PDB file of C-alpha atoms in Angstrom:
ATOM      1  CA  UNK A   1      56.610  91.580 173.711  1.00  0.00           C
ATOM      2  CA  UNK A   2      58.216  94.177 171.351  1.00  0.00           C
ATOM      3  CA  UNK A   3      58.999  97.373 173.679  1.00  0.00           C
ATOM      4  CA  UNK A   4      61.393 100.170 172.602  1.00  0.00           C
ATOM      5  CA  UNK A   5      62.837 103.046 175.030  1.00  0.00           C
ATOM      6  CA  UNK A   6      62.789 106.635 173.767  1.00  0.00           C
ATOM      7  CA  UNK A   7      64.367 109.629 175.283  1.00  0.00           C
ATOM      8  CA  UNK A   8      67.121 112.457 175.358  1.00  0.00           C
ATOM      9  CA  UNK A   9      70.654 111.063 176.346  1.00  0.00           C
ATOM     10  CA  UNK A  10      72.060 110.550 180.110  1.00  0.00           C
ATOM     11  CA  UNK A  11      68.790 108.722 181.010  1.00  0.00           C
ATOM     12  CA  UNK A  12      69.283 105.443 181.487  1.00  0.00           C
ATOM     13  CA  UNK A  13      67.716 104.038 178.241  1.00  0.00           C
ATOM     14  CA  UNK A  14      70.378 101.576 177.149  1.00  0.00           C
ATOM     15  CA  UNK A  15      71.062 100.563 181.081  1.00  0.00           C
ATOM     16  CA  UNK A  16      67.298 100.006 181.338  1.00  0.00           C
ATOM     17  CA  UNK A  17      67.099  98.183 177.882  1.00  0.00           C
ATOM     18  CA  UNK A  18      69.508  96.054 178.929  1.00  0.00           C
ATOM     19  CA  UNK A  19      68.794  94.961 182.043  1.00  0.00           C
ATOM     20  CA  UNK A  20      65.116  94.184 181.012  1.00  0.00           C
ATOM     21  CA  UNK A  21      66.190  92.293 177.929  1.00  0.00           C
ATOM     22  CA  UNK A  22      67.581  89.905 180.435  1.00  0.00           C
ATOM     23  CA  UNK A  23      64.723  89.611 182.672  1.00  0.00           C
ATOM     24  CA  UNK A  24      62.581  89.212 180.093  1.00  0.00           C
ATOM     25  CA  UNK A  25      64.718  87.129 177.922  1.00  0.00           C
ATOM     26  CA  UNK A  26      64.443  89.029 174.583  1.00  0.00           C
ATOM     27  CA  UNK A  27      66.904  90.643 172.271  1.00  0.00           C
ATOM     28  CA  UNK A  28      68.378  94.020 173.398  1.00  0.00           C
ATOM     29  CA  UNK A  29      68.731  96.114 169.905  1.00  0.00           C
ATOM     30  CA  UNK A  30      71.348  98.693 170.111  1.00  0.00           C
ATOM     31  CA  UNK A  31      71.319 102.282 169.337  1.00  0.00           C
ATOM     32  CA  UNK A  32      73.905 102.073 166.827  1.00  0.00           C
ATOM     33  CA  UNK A  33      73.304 105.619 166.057  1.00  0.00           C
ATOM     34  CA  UNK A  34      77.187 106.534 165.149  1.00  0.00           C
ATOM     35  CA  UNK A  35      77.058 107.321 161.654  1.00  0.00           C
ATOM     36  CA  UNK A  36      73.924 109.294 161.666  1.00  0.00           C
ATOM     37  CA  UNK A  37      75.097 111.576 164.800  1.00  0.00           C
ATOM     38  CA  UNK A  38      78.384 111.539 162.606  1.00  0.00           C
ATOM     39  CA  UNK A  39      76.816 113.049 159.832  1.00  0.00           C
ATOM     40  CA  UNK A  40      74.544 114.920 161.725  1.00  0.00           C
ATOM     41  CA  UNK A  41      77.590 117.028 162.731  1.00  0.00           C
ATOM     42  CA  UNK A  42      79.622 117.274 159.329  1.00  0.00           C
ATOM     43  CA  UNK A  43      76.231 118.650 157.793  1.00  0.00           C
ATOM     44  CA  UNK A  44      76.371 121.377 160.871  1.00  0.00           C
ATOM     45  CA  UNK A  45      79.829 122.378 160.354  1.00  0.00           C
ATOM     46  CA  UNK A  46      79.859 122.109 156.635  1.00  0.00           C
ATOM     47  CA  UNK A  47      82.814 119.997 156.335  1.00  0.00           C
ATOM     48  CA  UNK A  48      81.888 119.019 153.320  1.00  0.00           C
ATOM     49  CA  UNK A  49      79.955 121.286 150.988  1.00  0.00           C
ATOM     50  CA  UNK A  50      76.383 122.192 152.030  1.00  0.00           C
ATOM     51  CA  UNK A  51      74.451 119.969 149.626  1.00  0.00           C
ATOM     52  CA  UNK A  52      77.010 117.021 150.075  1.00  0.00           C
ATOM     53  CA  UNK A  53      76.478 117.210 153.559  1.00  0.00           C
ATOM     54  CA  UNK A  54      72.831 116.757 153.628  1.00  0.00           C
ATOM     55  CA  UNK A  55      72.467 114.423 151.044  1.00  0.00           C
ATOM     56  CA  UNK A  56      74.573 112.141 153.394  1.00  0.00           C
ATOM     57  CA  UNK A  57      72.677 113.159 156.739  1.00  0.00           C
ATOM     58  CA  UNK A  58      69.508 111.949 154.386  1.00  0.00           C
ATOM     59  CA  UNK A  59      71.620 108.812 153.430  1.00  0.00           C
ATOM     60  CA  UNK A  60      72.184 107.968 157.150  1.00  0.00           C
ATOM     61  CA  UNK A  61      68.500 108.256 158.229  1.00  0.00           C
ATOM     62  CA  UNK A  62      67.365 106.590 155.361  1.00  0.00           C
ATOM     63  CA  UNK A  63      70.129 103.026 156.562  1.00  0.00           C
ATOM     64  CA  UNK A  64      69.229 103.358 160.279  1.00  0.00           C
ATOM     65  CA  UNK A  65      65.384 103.259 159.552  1.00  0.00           C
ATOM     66  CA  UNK A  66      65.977 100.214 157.471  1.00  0.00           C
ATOM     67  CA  UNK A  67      68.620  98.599 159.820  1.00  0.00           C
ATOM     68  CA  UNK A  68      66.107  99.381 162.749  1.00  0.00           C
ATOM     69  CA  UNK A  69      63.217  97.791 160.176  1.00  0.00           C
ATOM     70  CA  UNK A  70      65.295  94.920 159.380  1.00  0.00           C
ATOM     71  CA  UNK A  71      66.568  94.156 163.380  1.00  0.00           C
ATOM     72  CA  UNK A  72      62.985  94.414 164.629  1.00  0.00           C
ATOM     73  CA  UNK A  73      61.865  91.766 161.717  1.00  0.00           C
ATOM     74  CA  UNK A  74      64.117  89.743 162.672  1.00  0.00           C
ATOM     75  CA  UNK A  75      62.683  89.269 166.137  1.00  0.00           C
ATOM     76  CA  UNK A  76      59.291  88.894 165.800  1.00  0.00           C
ATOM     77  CA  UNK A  77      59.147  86.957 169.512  1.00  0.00           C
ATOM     78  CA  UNK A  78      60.206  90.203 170.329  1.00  0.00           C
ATOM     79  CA  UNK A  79      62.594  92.790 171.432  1.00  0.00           C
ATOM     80  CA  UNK A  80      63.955  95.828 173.661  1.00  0.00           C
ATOM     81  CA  UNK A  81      64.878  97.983 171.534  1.00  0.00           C
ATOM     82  CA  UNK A  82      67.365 101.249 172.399  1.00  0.00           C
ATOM     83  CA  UNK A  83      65.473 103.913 170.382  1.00  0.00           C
ATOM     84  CA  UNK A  84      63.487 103.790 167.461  1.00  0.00           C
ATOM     85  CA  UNK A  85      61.999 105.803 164.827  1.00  0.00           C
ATOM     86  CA  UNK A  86      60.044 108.477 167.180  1.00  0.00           C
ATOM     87  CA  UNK A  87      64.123 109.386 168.299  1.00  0.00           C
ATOM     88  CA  UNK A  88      64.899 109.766 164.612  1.00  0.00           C
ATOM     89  CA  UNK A  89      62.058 112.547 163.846  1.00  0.00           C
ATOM     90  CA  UNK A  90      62.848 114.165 166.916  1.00  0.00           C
ATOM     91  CA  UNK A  91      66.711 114.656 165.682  1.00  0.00           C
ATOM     92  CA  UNK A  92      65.370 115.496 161.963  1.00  0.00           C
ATOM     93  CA  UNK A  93      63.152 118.411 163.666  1.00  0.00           C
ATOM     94  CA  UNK A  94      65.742 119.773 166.902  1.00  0.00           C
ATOM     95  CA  UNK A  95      68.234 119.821 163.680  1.00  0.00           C
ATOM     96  CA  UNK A  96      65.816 122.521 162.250  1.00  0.00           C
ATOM     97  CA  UNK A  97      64.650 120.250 158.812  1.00  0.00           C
ATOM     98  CA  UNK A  98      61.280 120.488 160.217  1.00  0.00           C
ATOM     99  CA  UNK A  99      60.837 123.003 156.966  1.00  0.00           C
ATOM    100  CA  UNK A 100      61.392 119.732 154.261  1.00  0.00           C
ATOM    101  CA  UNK A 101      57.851 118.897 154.140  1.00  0.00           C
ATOM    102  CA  UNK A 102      58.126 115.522 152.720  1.00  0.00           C
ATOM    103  CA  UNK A 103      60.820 114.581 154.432  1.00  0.00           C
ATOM    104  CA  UNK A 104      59.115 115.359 157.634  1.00  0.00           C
ATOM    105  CA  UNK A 105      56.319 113.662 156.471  1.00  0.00           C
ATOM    106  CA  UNK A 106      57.980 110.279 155.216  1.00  0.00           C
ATOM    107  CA  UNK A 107      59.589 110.293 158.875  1.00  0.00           C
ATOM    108  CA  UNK A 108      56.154 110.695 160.339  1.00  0.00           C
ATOM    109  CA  UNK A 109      54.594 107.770 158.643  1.00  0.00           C
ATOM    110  CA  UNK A 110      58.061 105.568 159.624  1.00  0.00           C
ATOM    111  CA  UNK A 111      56.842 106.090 163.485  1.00  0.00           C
ATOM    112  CA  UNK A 112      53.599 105.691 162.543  1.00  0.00           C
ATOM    113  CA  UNK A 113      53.968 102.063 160.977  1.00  0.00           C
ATOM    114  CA  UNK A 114      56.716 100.905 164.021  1.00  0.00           C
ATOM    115  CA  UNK A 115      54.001 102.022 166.706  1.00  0.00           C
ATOM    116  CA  UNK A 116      51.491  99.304 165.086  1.00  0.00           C
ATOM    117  CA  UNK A 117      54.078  96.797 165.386  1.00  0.00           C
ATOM    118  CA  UNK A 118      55.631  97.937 169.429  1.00  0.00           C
ATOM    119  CA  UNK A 119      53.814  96.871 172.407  1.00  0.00           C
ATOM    120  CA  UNK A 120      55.410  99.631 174.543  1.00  0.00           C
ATOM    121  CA  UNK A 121      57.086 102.558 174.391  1.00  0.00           C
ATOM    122  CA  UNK A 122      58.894 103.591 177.612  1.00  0.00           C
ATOM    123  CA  UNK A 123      60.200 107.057 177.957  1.00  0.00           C
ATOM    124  CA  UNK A 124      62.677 107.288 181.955  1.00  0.00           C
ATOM    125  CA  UNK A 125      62.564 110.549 183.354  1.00  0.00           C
ATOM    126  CA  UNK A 126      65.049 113.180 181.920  1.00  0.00           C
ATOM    127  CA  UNK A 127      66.545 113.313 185.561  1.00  0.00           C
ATOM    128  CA  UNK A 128      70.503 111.878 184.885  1.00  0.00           C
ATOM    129  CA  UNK A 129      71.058 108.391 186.140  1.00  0.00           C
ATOM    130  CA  UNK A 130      74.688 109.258 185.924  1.00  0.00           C
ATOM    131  CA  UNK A 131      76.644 111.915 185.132  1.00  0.00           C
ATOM    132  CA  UNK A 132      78.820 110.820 182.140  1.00  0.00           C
ATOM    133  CA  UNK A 133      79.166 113.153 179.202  1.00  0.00           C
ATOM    134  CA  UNK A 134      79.530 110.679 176.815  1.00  0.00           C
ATOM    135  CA  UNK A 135      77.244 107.405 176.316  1.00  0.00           C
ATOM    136  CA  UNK A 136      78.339 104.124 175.543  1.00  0.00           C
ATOM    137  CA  UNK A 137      79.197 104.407 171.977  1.00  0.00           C
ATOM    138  CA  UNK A 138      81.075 107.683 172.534  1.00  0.00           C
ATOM    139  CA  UNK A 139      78.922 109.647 171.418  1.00  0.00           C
ATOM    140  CA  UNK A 140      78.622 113.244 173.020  1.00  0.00           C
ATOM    141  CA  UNK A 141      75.562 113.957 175.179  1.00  0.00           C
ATOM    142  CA  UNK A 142      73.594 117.390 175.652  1.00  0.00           C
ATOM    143  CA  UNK A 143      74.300 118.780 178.746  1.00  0.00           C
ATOM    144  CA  UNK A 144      72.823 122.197 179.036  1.00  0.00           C
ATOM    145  CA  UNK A 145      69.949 122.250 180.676  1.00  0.00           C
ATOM    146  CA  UNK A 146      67.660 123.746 177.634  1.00  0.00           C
ATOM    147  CA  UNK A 147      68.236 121.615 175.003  1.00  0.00           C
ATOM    148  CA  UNK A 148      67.941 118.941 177.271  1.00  0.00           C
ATOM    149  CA  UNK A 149      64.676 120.108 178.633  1.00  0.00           C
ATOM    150  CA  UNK A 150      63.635 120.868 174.923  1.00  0.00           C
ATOM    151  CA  UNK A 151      64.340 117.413 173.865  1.00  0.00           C
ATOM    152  CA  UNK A 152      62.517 115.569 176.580  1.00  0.00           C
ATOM    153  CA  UNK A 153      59.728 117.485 175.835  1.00  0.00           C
ATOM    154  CA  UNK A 154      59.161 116.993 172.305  1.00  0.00           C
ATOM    155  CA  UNK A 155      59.715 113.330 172.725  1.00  0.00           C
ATOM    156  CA  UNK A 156      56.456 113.103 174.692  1.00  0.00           C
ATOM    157  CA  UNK A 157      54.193 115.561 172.249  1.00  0.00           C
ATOM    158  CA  UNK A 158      55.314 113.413 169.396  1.00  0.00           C
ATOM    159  CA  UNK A 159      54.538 110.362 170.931  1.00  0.00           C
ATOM    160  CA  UNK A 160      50.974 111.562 172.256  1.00  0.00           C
ATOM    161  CA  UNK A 161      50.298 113.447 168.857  1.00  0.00           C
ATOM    162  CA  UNK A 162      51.079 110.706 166.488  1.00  0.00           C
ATOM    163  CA  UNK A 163      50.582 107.165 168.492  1.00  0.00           C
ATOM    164  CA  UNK A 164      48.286 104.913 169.968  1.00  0.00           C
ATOM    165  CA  UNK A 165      50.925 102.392 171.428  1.00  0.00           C
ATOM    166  CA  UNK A 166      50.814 102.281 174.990  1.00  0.00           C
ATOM    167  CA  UNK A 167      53.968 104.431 176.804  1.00  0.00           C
ATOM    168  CA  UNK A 168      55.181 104.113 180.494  1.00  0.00           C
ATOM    169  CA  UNK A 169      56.448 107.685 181.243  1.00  0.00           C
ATOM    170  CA  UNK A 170      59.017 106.750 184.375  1.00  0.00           C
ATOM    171  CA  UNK A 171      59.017 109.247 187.541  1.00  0.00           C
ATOM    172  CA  UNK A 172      62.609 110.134 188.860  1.00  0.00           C
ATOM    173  CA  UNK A 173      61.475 108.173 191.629  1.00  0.00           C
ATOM    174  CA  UNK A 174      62.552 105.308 192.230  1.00  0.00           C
ATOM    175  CA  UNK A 175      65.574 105.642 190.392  1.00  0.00           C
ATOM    176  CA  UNK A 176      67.171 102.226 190.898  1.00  0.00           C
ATOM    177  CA  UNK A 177      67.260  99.809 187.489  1.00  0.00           C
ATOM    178  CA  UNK A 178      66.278  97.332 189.517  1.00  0.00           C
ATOM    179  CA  UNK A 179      63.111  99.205 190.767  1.00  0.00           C
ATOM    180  CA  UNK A 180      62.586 100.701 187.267  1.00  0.00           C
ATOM    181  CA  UNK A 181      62.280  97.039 185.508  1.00  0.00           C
ATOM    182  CA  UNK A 182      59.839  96.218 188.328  1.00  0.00           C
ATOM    183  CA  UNK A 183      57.360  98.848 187.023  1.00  0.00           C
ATOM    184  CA  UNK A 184      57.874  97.868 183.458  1.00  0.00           C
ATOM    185  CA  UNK A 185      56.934  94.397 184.634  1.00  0.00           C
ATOM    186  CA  UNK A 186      53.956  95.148 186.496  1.00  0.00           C
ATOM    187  CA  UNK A 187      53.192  97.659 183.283  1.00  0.00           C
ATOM    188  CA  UNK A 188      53.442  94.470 181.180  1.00  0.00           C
ATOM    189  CA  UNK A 189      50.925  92.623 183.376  1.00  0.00           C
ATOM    190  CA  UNK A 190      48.593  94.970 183.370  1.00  0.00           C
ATOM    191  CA  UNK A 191      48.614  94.974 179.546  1.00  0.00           C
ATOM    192  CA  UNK A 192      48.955  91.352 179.164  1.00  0.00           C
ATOM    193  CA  UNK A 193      45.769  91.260 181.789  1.00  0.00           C
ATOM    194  CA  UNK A 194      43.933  93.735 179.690  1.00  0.00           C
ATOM    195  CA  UNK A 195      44.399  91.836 176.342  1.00  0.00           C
ATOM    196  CA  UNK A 196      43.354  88.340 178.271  1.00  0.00           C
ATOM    197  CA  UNK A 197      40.028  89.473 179.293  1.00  0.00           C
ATOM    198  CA  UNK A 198      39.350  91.790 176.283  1.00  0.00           C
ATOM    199  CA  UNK A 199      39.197  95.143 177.909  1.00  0.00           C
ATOM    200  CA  UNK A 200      40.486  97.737 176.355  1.00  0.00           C
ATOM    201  CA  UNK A 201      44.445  98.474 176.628  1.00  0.00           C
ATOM    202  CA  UNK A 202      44.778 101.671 178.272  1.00  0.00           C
ATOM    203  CA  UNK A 203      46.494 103.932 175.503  1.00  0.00           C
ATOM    204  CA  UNK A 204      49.019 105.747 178.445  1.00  0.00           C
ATOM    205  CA  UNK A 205      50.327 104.620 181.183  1.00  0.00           C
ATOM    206  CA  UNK A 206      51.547 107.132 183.916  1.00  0.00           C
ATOM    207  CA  UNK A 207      53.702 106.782 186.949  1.00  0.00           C
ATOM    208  CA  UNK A 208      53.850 109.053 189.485  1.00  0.00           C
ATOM    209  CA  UNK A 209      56.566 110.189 191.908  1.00  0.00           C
TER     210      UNK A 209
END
């Protein structure tokens, strides 16, 4: 089973990853998303100059797409995986680079491929699980309510505009992990059930409060 979790930050993703890599026995991929958000910031504030910059933003896509690509290979029993390439096109267009055409496009056709490969794609609610400004890795969360809104919402258009995989949206309720890995089991059954008989895998997968 090859699953990833998408989402803004402050949800619960890498929790949730991790605690359903265990129960399910697979490899819990990292985020790992340091340099790029590193990067993502000296291109904002110009630290270097402008086209130096961007050209290393670009550079820092470009090696977590391939580390992502390499991880998931390396798997192919399967994985959990904390983000993927949806997250990366969502940061490449909230950054405003939606303009670059082929840029946008080349990202487009990177979540395209890894949705033929995933199983699932499970986005939690945007409701906070905790209330920590900073994740895991240190890395500094959006906390207005906007952006954070924004974010969450553009995960789920660009999942339903350019996928077929099958997604579990998560309600705020329940909000336990414990409870939360329970309906990505019983998600996973249902699939699995589906694929046994030969119906049809229902593309979406909604749960309700």
């Amino acid at each position: 089973m090859k699953i990833a979790i998408s989402g803004s930050g402050g949800i619960g993703k890498t929790t949730l990853g991790r605690a359903l890599a265990e129960r399910l026995h697979l490899p819990f991929l990292e985020e790992n998303l340091g340099a790029l958000v590193r990067a993502g910031a000296e291109a904002r504030q110009q630290t270097l100059d402008a086209a130096a910059a961007e050209n290393a933003y670009l550079a820092a896509v470009d090696a977590w797409l391939a580390d992502r690509q390499r991880q998931q290979a390396t798997h192919p029993e399967g994985f959990v995986a904390d983000r993927w390439a949806l997250d990366i096109l969502q940061r490449w267009l909230l950054g405003g680079r939606g303009d670059d055409d082929a840029k946008t496009a080349a990202l487009i056709r990177h979540v395209q491929a890894q949705a033929a490969q995933l199983d699932l794609v499970i986005v939690p609610p945007m409701l906070r699980l905790r209330d920590e400004t900073d994740n895991e890795a240190g890395l500094r969360r959006i906390s207005a309510l906007g952006p954070r809104l924004l974010s969450h919402a553009l995960y789920r258009g660009l999942l339903e505009q350019l996928t077929q995989v099958p997604r579990l949206y998560l309600a705020a309720r329940p909000t336990t992990v414990e409870q939360r890995v329970e309906q990505v089991l019983a998600t996973i059954e249902r699939l699995n059930h589906a694929r046994r008989t030969g119906q049809p895998s229902r593309a979406k997968q909604q749960e309700t409060p």
